[in-house]
Structures are given as C-alpha cells and as structure tokens.
C-alpha cells in the first residue's frame, strides 16, 4: 500500500468525489490524498458492501470516510474497508445535514465527545490502518475554544492521532448544508492554535482554501491542507500540485484536452461495465471554464449525456466547441 502523504488532500464530497472523479483527480496528481464520499457504516454492514467499496487501484492512496455512530457497526465497517484496501478510515463528525442528524451522526456527534471516543476505540481495535476524524471547530452554541479542545483531547485519548478540521462551526438547525459551508465564519486561527498546543497530533486544515499558494502557506505550520469545492469547480489547478506541494517535477499535462483524451479509455471501460453517461461526465463539466466555447461544451455534456449512446464520442464532440488558444 502507498504511504499516504496528507500535505494536500481532496475533501470527501457526497455526489462529487465518487470513484470516477477520484480516478480523474489522480490523473492530475500522483500524490494528493483522495477521500471517498461519506459512506454510511450501516450500508457496509447491512447491505452488499461491494458497490460502496469499489475503487480502482490507481486511486491509491485513498481514504474511506464513514458516517455512523454505533461503535460496533463502525468497527465492522472499518474492517471491511481495510480489507478492501483503503489506507485510512475517517469518521465524519462534521456533516450537518438533517438526514445525517436523524441518524445521530456527523456534526452532532461533536456534542458527545465521549461517544466519539467510544466509536474511535472500537474502530481502532478492528483495523491496523490509521483511524482519523474530520470535524468542525464547534456546533451551535458549543463554539468555545474549551469545547473544541475538550472534543479533540477526549478523542485523542481513545487513540485518534489525526484530525482534519473544517475551520468553521456548524449550525444544526436553520442552515442548509450549503449554508453551513458558507455562513459561519472561518476561523483558521483556532486550527493553528490547536497544532501549536498539540504538536504530537497530525492536523489538517479545511475550509475556503482555493490555491496552492495558500496551501504552501498553511503547510509552514500544519501537517496538511484539505481542499473541497475548488477541486471540483476548477480541478485543473491540481496539475501543478505534484511539483509545487510534493516536490515531484514529473511531466504534467500540457492542456486540458490532452488530459481529457487520456481519460477516455477509462470512460469507455466504465461505460461497457454499465455506468450511466451522466455519472461518467458530471465531474468533467467545469474543466474548460474560462476558455471560449466552455459553455457550449458544458451544455452539450449535460443535455446529451442522458440520451447519448457512446460516452467517448459525446466527450470528443463536446470538446470540439472549446478553443484552448
Ligand atoms: C457537494 C458537497 C458534498 C460534501 N459531502 C461531504 C461528505 O460526504 N463528508 C464530509 O465530511 N464533508 C462533505 N462536504 C464538506 C467538504 O468535505 C468540506 O469540508 C467543505 O466543502 C469545506 O471545504 P472547501 O471550502 O474546500 O469546499 C461536502 C461538501 C460539498 C460541497
């Protein structure tokens, strides 16, 4: 298994970072750490786990993120994920959606640090790979430094040595998940303060980070930077990540078109395996943003994918509208 280097990771994003998106992102960078979307632990334990665990070997290193709050179910799910080859298991303690709250997991778990500690202890007991936590800096009115520190230290005592902190709190009632990624203000200082106090912990920062420049700046003080939306809206910036962040100056793609052409054999393979075209093309729609013809490219993909017969021809046809010069 490849040793995971978390200097730059791509955030778990439901309906975004599926295995096709991850395959594509891996073509842009050999070194970024990838995360799955959040996968409910219950689904791995009580349903056929194969569709949830499926991934391509080239995606490695890839972390699985689990959602759940039953220690035994999380432990069993972790074991299945480890057996499937995931290099770390991450527990979601940051998602504020109603669906997640109804299952009593995600961000609401921050209110009960002892219970999260029980979950981590059970998961760690079941696997050899690291078990990590992705959390917020607070929830609702529990947003003091003391609350955050108590959460981290309680979970640390259960054996968690690595945290990814989305540097804003979550409001569990009244804000949609989208608003919860925008409205509560970012407080990077709190994450930096945590690292200063707990040098022994591995700490990554997340929230509103969009460039490799910002990433390098945070890496002076922290172990890792996690980028979410920008990796979906503007994935091309990752073409420079291996050189800029990991010091690996291998040859990179000369253009988006060259990258997309190289991706087409994967698209053909997955279509033959039965994957719908809409799923195979949705993460490609923003690739040419800013170029003449980008809009027509995007429209062609989104309008024709539901009815097209051949994904490769569709993508090539859409690409013809774009002028890269
Ligand atoms: C569409 C979407 C889906 C998301 N799904 C998840 C998820 O499954 N698990 C999770 O921990 N966070 C999820 N997030 C939150 C991101 O992981 C990240 O914490 C957040 O977007 C802030 O980072 P950013 O400002 O770089 O986007 C999601 C975000 C978006 C935009």
XYZ file of C-alpha atoms and ligand atoms in Angstrom:
356
model
C 0.000 0.000 0.000
C 1.230 3.507 -0.804
C 2.108 5.522 2.283
C -0.391 8.364 2.475
C 1.053 11.844 2.366
C -1.606 14.289 3.543
C 0.168 17.556 2.653
C -2.680 18.124 0.209
C -5.883 16.116 0.279
C -9.180 16.393 -1.559
C -12.206 16.571 0.704
C -14.920 13.942 0.865
C -17.888 15.327 -1.093
C -21.140 13.434 -1.448
C -22.160 13.004 -5.108
C -18.898 14.650 -6.174
C -15.889 12.578 -5.165
C -17.204 9.282 -6.497
C -14.735 6.766 -7.884
C -14.822 8.308 -11.373
C -13.967 11.763 -10.085
C -11.199 10.276 -7.959
C -9.761 8.395 -10.932
C -9.748 11.667 -12.852
C -8.170 13.644 -9.993
C -5.483 11.009 -9.655
C -4.547 11.596 -13.276
C -3.881 15.223 -12.321
C -1.739 14.405 -9.303
C 0.100 11.263 -8.240
C 0.471 12.464 -4.678
C -2.685 14.150 -3.389
C -4.562 12.136 -0.809
C -8.050 11.265 -2.008
C -11.166 10.680 0.076
C -14.333 8.816 -0.778
C -17.704 10.442 -0.318
C -19.178 9.734 3.100
C -20.341 6.127 3.166
C -22.880 5.118 5.831
C -21.338 2.400 8.005
C -24.738 0.715 8.130
C -24.694 0.266 4.370
C -21.369 -1.580 4.531
C -22.586 -3.854 7.284
C -26.237 -4.448 6.428
C -26.236 -4.280 2.616
C -23.976 -5.567 -0.148
C -20.780 -3.576 0.563
C -19.171 -4.132 -2.825
C -20.707 -1.160 -4.696
C -19.727 1.167 -1.836
C -16.172 -0.119 -1.562
C -15.385 -0.450 -5.264
C -12.482 1.661 -6.485
C -9.654 1.500 -8.980
C -6.161 0.588 -7.765
C -4.803 3.734 -9.395
C -6.793 5.865 -6.930
C -4.424 4.974 -4.092
C -3.689 6.471 -1.673
C -7.385 6.781 -0.891
C -9.116 7.201 2.460
C -12.646 5.974 3.111
C -14.910 8.257 5.088
C -17.561 6.573 7.198
C -20.711 8.054 8.654
C -22.192 6.360 11.669
C -22.471 6.410 15.430
C -22.751 2.788 16.524
C -19.286 1.673 17.662
C -19.790 -1.975 16.687
C -21.219 -1.161 13.270
C -18.400 1.330 12.662
C -15.848 -1.291 13.724
C -17.282 -3.878 11.348
C -17.485 -1.361 8.501
C -13.879 -0.279 9.157
C -12.669 -3.864 8.896
C -14.424 -4.293 5.550
C -12.908 -1.034 4.303
C -9.425 -2.058 5.398
C -9.823 -5.442 3.702
C -10.886 -3.605 0.528
C -7.568 -1.713 0.555
C -8.350 1.751 1.921
C -5.307 3.288 3.573
C -7.119 5.119 6.391
C -10.591 5.198 7.892
C -12.033 8.637 8.583
C -15.032 9.268 10.802
C -17.342 12.093 9.755
C -18.018 14.428 12.689
C -18.645 17.490 10.546
C -21.683 16.979 8.323
C -24.735 18.986 9.464
C -27.437 17.641 7.096
C -30.831 16.686 8.539
C -30.535 13.169 7.186
C -27.248 12.705 8.990
C -28.625 14.258 12.187
C -31.583 11.881 12.074
C -29.069 9.050 12.064
C -27.378 10.818 15.029
C -24.050 11.075 13.248
C -21.981 13.750 11.542
C -21.504 17.139 13.230
C -23.991 16.472 16.046
C -21.557 13.871 17.378
C -19.247 16.687 18.449
C -21.692 17.334 21.292
C -20.810 13.974 22.780
C -17.038 13.620 22.706
C -17.106 10.547 24.940
C -19.292 8.731 22.469
C -16.993 9.651 19.569
C -14.131 8.313 21.684
C -16.007 5.007 22.073
C -16.504 4.847 18.310
C -12.824 5.538 17.634
C -11.703 2.954 20.201
C -13.908 0.293 18.592
C -12.753 1.187 15.069
C -9.085 1.205 16.043
C -9.494 -2.144 17.691
C -10.815 -3.603 14.441
C -8.137 -2.376 11.990
C -4.411 -1.754 11.563
C -4.674 1.319 9.343
C -4.973 4.770 10.978
C -8.406 5.948 12.093
C -8.886 9.716 11.758
C -11.615 12.279 12.450
C -12.964 15.121 10.298
C -14.750 17.687 12.432
C -15.735 21.333 12.773
C -14.474 23.854 15.335
C -17.836 23.746 17.112
C -21.567 23.193 16.787
C -24.420 25.578 17.605
C -23.624 27.498 20.797
C -20.917 24.978 21.707
C -18.309 27.024 19.925
C -15.769 27.961 22.579
C -12.086 27.091 22.419
C -12.587 24.941 25.547
C -15.367 22.940 23.878
C -13.245 22.315 20.776
C -10.165 21.400 22.791
C -12.120 19.042 25.027
C -13.523 17.296 21.949
C -10.075 16.830 20.418
C -8.389 15.728 23.632
C -11.154 13.264 24.530
C -10.999 11.665 21.107
C -7.196 11.703 21.188
C -7.273 9.665 24.392
C -9.176 6.957 22.509
C -6.230 6.706 20.107
C -7.024 9.177 17.323
C -3.815 10.917 16.274
C -5.036 12.747 13.204
C -7.754 15.363 12.756
C -8.967 17.241 9.730
C -10.667 20.406 10.901
C -13.167 22.356 8.817
C -12.413 25.738 10.345
C -15.988 26.929 10.914
C -18.702 25.765 13.221
C -21.946 24.132 12.089
C -25.435 25.305 12.915
C -27.512 22.169 13.235
C -30.876 23.897 12.897
C -31.820 26.622 10.462
C -28.969 26.395 7.960
C -28.845 24.071 4.972
C -25.652 22.025 4.409
C -24.706 24.513 1.666
C -25.191 27.488 4.012
C -23.212 25.630 6.633
C -20.262 25.736 4.256
C -20.580 29.478 3.753
C -22.336 31.347 6.559
C -20.465 30.522 9.786
C -17.209 32.486 9.569
C -13.900 30.727 9.006
C -11.556 30.755 11.993
C -8.205 29.409 10.794
C -6.529 30.731 13.924
C -8.257 28.113 16.045
C -6.790 25.285 13.985
C -3.325 26.827 14.138
C -3.711 27.218 17.890
C -4.606 23.539 18.197
C -1.460 22.486 16.366
C 0.668 24.798 18.499
C -0.699 23.191 21.638
C -0.636 19.612 20.340
C 2.448 19.262 18.163
C 2.146 15.475 18.510
C -1.164 15.436 16.624
C -1.382 15.413 12.841
C -3.620 18.331 11.901
C -5.021 19.276 8.504
C -6.995 22.418 7.863
C -10.055 22.685 5.620
C -12.491 25.361 4.519
C -12.331 28.047 1.827
C -8.832 27.186 0.592
C -8.505 27.566 -3.151
C -4.893 27.796 -4.223
C -1.556 26.031 -3.972
C -0.084 29.301 -2.675
C -2.456 29.278 0.310
C -1.721 25.585 0.770
C 2.029 26.215 0.976
C 1.463 28.971 3.491
C -0.575 26.709 5.802
C 1.974 23.920 5.445
C 4.515 26.082 7.261
C 2.542 25.440 10.462
C 0.278 22.481 9.790
C 0.596 18.905 8.532
C -1.966 19.082 5.799
C -4.434 21.109 3.792
C -7.722 19.678 2.567
C -9.425 21.296 -0.410
C -13.039 20.570 -1.317
C -15.086 22.646 -3.730
C -12.183 24.140 -5.651
C -11.043 20.647 -6.645
C -14.415 20.152 -8.282
C -15.027 23.622 -9.686
C -11.507 24.078 -11.010
C -9.673 20.747 -10.865
C -7.028 21.879 -13.372
C -5.053 23.759 -10.695
C -4.055 20.319 -9.367
C -1.903 19.830 -12.465
C 0.771 21.833 -10.658
C 0.292 20.185 -7.238
C 2.942 17.479 -7.505
C 5.686 19.975 -8.306
C 4.506 22.764 -6.001
C 3.459 20.774 -2.950
C 5.240 17.424 -3.175
C 8.470 18.433 -4.919
C 7.944 15.924 -7.741
C 8.705 17.563 -11.070
C 7.443 14.854 -13.386
C 5.961 15.800 -16.759
C 2.482 17.277 -16.447
C -0.427 17.593 -18.861
C 0.141 20.294 -21.455
C -3.536 21.095 -21.778
C -6.983 20.124 -20.542
C -7.676 18.500 -23.901
C -4.609 16.288 -23.599
C -5.754 15.219 -20.134
C -9.298 14.540 -21.260
C -8.138 12.439 -24.235
C -6.062 10.331 -21.858
C -9.115 9.825 -19.655
C -11.271 8.459 -22.476
C -10.138 4.793 -22.305
C -11.355 4.767 -18.690
C -14.691 6.246 -19.772
C -15.049 3.556 -22.457
C -14.240 0.806 -19.963
C -16.741 2.074 -17.397
C -19.484 2.544 -19.946
C -19.009 -1.049 -21.104
C -19.277 -2.075 -17.439
C -22.688 -0.390 -17.306
C -22.027 3.023 -15.759
C -24.515 5.728 -16.891
C -23.044 8.523 -19.016
C -24.384 11.235 -16.716
C -22.269 9.818 -13.887
C -19.224 9.444 -16.128
C -19.315 13.030 -17.333
C -20.624 15.137 -14.441
C -17.187 15.878 -12.947
C -15.858 16.960 -16.357
C -18.260 19.828 -16.928
C -16.120 22.601 -15.413
C -12.815 21.536 -16.952
C -12.656 24.281 -19.566
C -14.109 27.158 -17.545
C -12.705 30.429 -18.866
C -11.979 29.182 -22.394
C -14.017 30.256 -25.447
C -16.649 27.570 -26.055
C -16.640 26.294 -22.462
C -20.334 26.987 -22.077
C -21.289 25.068 -25.204
C -19.044 22.205 -24.063
C -20.813 22.101 -20.691
C -24.270 22.334 -22.229
C -23.503 19.564 -24.707
C -22.353 17.231 -21.953
C -25.291 17.915 -19.669
C -28.005 17.885 -22.338
C -26.765 14.930 -24.349
C -25.365 12.637 -21.646
C -28.815 11.329 -20.596
C -29.588 10.150 -24.132
C -26.218 9.579 -25.842
C -25.132 6.051 -26.723
C -21.382 6.461 -26.645
C -19.619 8.431 -23.929
C -16.314 8.772 -25.775
C -17.943 10.230 -28.905
C -20.023 12.571 -26.757
C -16.987 13.934 -24.894
C -14.992 14.342 -28.118
C -17.929 16.119 -29.718
C -18.311 18.473 -26.723
C -14.559 19.173 -26.723
C -14.697 20.382 -30.319
C -16.520 23.527 -29.157
C -13.620 24.596 -26.960
C -10.757 26.677 -28.197
C -7.756 26.419 -25.887
C -5.648 29.043 -27.565
C -21.265 18.758 -2.551
C -20.541 18.587 -1.224
C -20.636 17.380 -0.554
C -19.972 17.188 0.652
N -20.000 15.959 1.258
C -19.244 15.740 2.355
C -19.103 14.440 2.901
O -19.611 13.443 2.356
N -18.348 14.307 4.037
C -17.737 15.369 4.637
O -17.051 15.212 5.648
N -17.837 16.604 4.124
C -18.556 16.802 2.997
N -18.563 18.044 2.429
C -17.786 19.137 3.048
C -16.375 19.162 2.463
O -15.697 17.964 2.749
C -15.581 20.346 3.032
O -15.447 20.174 4.415
C -16.247 21.686 2.748
O -16.712 21.767 1.417
C -15.284 22.854 3.041
O -14.147 22.782 2.220
P -13.986 23.721 0.897
O -14.260 25.127 1.348
O -12.589 23.498 0.436
O -15.022 23.257 -0.081
C -19.220 18.250 1.223
C -19.132 19.468 0.530
C -19.768 19.634 -0.689
C -19.606 20.936 -1.441
